[in-house]
Coordinates of C-alpha atoms in Angstrom, one line a residue:
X24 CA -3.0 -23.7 -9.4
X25 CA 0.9 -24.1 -9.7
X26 CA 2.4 -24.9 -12.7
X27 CA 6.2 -25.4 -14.0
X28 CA 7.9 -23.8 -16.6
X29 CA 10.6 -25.4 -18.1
X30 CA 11.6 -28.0 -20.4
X31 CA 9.8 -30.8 -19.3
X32 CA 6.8 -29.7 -17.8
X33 CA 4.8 -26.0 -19.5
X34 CA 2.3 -23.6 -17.6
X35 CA -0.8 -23.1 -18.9
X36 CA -1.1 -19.7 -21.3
X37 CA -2.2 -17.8 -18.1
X38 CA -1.8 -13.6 -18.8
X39 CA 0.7 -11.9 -17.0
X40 CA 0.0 -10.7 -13.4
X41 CA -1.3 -6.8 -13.1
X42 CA 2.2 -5.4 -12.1
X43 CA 1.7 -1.2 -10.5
X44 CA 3.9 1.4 -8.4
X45 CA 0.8 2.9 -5.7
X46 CA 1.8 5.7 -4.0
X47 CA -0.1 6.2 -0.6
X48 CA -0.1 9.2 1.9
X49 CA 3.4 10.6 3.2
X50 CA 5.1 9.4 -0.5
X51 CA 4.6 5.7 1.0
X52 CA 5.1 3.7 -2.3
X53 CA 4.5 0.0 -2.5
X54 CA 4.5 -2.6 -5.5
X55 CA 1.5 -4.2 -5.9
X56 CA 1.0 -7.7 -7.9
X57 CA -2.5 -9.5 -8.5
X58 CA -3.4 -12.3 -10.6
X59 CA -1.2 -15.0 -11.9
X60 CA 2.2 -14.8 -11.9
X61 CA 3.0 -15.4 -15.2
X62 CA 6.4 -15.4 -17.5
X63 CA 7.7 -11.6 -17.6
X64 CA 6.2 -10.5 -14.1
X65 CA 9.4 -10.6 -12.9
X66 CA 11.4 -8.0 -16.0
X67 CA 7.7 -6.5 -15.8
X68 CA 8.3 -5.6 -11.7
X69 CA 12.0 -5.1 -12.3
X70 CA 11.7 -2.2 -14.4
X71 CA 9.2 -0.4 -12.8
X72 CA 10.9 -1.0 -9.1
X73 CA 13.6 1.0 -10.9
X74 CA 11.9 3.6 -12.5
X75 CA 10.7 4.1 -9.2
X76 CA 14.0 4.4 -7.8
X77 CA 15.1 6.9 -10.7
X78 CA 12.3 9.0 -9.1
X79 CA 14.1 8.8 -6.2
X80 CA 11.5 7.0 -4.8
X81 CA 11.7 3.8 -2.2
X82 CA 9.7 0.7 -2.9
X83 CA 8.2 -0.2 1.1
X84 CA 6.6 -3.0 0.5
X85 CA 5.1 -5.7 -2.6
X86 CA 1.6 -6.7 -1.5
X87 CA 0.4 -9.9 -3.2
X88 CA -2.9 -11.0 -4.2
X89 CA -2.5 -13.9 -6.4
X90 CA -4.0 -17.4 -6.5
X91 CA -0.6 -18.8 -8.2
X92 CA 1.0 -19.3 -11.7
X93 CA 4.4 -20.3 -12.8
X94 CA 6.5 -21.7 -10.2
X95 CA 9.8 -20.2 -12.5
X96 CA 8.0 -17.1 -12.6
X97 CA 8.1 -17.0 -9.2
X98 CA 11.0 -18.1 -8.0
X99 CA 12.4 -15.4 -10.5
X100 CA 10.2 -12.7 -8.6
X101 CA 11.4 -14.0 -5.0
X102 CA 15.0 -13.8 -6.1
X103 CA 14.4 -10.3 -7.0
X104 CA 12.7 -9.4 -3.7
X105 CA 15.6 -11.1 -1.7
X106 CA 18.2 -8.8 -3.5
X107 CA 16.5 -5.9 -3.3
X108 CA 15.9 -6.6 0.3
X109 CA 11.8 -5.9 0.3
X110 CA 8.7 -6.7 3.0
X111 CA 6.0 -8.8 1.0
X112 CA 2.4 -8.4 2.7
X113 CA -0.8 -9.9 2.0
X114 CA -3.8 -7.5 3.4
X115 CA -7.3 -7.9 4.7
X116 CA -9.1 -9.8 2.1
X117 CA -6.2 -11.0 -0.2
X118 CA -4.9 -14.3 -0.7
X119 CA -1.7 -15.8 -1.5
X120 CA -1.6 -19.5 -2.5
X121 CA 0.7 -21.8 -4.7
X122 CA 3.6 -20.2 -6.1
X123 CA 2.3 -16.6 -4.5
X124 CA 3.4 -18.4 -1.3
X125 CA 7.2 -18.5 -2.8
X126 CA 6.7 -14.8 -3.4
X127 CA 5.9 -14.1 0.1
X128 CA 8.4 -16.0 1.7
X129 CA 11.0 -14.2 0.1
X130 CA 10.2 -11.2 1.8
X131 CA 12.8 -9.6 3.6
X132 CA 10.1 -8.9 6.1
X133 CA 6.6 -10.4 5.9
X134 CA 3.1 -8.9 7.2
X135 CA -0.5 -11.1 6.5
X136 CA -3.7 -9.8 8.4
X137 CA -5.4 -11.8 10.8
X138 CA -7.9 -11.6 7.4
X139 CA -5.5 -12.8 4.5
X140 CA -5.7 -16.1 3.2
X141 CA -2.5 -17.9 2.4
X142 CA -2.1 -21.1 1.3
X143 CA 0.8 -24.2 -0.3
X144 CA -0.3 -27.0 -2.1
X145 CA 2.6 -29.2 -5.0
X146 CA 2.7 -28.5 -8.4
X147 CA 0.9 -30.2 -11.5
X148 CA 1.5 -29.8 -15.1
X149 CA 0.0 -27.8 -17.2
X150 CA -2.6 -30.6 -17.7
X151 CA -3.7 -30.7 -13.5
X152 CA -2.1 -34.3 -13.8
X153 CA 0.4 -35.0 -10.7
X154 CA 3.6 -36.7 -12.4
X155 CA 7.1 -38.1 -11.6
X156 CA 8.0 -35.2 -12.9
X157 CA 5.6 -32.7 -10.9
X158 CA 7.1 -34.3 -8.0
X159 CA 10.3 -33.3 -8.1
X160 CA 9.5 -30.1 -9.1
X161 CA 7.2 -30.3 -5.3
X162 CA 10.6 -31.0 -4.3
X163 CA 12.2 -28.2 -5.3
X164 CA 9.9 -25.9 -4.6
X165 CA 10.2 -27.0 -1.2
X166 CA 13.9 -26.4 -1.2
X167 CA 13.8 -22.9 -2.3
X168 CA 10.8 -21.9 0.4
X169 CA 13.5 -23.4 3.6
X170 CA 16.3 -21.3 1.9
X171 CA 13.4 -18.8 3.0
X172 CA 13.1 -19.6 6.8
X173 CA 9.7 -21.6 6.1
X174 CA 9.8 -24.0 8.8
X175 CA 9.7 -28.1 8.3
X176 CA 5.4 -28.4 8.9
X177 CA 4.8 -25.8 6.4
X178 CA 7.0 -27.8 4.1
X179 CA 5.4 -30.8 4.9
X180 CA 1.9 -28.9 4.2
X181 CA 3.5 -28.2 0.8
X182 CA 4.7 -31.7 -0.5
X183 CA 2.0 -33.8 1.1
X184 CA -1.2 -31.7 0.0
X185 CA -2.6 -32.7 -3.7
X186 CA -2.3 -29.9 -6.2
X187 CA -6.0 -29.6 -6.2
X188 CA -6.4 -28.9 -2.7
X189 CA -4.9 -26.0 -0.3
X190 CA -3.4 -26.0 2.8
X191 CA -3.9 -22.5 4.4
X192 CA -1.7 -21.7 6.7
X193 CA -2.5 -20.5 10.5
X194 CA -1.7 -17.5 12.2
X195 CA 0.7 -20.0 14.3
X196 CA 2.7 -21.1 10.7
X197 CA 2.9 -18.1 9.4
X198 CA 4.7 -16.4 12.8
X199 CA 6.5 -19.8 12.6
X200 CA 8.3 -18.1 9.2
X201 CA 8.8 -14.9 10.6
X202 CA 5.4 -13.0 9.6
X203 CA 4.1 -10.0 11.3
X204 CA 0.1 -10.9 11.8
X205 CA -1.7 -7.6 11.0
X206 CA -5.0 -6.5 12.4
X207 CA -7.1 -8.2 15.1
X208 CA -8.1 -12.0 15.1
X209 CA -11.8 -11.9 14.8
X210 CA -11.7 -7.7 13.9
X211 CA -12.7 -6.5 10.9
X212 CA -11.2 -3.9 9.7
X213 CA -13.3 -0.8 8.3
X214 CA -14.1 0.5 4.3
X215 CA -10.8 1.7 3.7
X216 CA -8.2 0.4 1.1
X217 CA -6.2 -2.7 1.9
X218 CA -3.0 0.0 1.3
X219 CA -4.5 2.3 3.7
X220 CA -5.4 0.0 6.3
X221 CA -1.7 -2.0 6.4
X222 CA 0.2 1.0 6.2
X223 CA -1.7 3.8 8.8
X224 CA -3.2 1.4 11.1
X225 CA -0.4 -1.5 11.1
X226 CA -1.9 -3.1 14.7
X227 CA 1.3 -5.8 15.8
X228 CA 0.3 -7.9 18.5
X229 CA 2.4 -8.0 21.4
X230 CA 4.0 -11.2 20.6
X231 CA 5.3 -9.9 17.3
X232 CA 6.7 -6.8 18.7
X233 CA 9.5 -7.5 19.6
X234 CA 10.3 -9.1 15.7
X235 CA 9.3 -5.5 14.4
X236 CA 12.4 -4.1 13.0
X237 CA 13.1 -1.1 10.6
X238 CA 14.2 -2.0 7.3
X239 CA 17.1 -0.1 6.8
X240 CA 18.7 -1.6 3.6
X241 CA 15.3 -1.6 1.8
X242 CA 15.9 -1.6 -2.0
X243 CA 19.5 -2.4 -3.4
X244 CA 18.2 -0.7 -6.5
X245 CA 17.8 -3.6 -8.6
X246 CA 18.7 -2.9 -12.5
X247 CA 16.7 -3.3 -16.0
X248 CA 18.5 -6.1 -17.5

């Protein structure tokens, strides 16, 4: 569920999302987030994007798992990934719903597999109740993900489905945002780790090729405030 924090409307007292640096084979070295994003994620993924970076080390990629959280939170976290100019990803078996999807759409390039699950819905309070109030924050939310490149149907999915429910997006939306479809439609990819699989055995379909593009100015080095 999605949930505002501010001064009218509070999230629920959800802990903070598990925040870690994974190194894979060849130094490849990726952020990972799963759980709710909560208040702090964003200092939390700050700090160890730079102690990374002091390591001389490159964040490629933040790969999501999360079922939602604080709509601040995230837009927080999706500011930092647009300065620091990072790919989000959601691999085989993850999902990304709610305010995960802000996360995502941030990306400076974005990669889902064919078996990722990502999903918009509006935002309630920290009750579940849909308000006045919840609605403009629906609103906004919707403002920040077209800053993104999220096209007009996604952000109709987003204000007109009930906080309760999801919307999970198609293949066809998300390559309508710009996202790289991983893996083969109907294929299920073998034992190895979600990491593993994304980063050796990245399988673009033709269509998507020719959007494939190094990312050259990867981090900016974000700092600790």
């Amino acid at each position: 569920m999605l949930t505002l924090l501010g001064a009218a409307l509070v999230g629920t007292a959800a802990a903070a999302a598990e925040l870690s640096i994974v190194t894979l084979k060849d130094d490849v070295t990726i952020l990972t987030l799963g759980g709710d994003v909560a208040a702090g994620d964003t200092e939390a993924a700050e700090a160890l994007i730079k102690t990374a970076n002091d390591g001389d080390r490159l964040i490629s990629a933040v790969r999501l798992d999360s079922p939602g959280g604080s709509l601040a939170e995230a837009v927080k976290l999706a500011g930092l990934i647009r300065r620091a100019k990072l790919p989000t990803m959601v691999a085989a078996g993850s999902r990304c719903a709610s305010a995960c999807f802000i996360v995502f759409a941030a990306g400076n390039e974005k990669f889902a597999s064919y078996d990722a699950a990502i999903g918009v819905h509006g935002v309630s309070d920290k009750f579940g109740h849909e308000t006045a109030q919840t609605e403009e924050a629906t609103i906004a939310m919707a403002r920040f993900a077209s800053g993104f490149g999220v096209p007009p149907r996604i952000i109709g999915q987003m204000v007109t489905t009930h906080a309760h429910e999801i919307a999970w997006l198609t293949p066809d939306d998300l390559r309508a945002m710009g996202t790289i479809m991983t893996d083969r439609p109907a294929h299920r990819p073998p034992a190895a780790s979600p990491d593993e699989r994304w980063l050796s055995g990245l399988d673009v379909q033709p269509d998507d090729r020719a959007t494939t593009r190094q990312s050259r100015e990867r981090n900016a080095q974000p700092r600790a405030r």
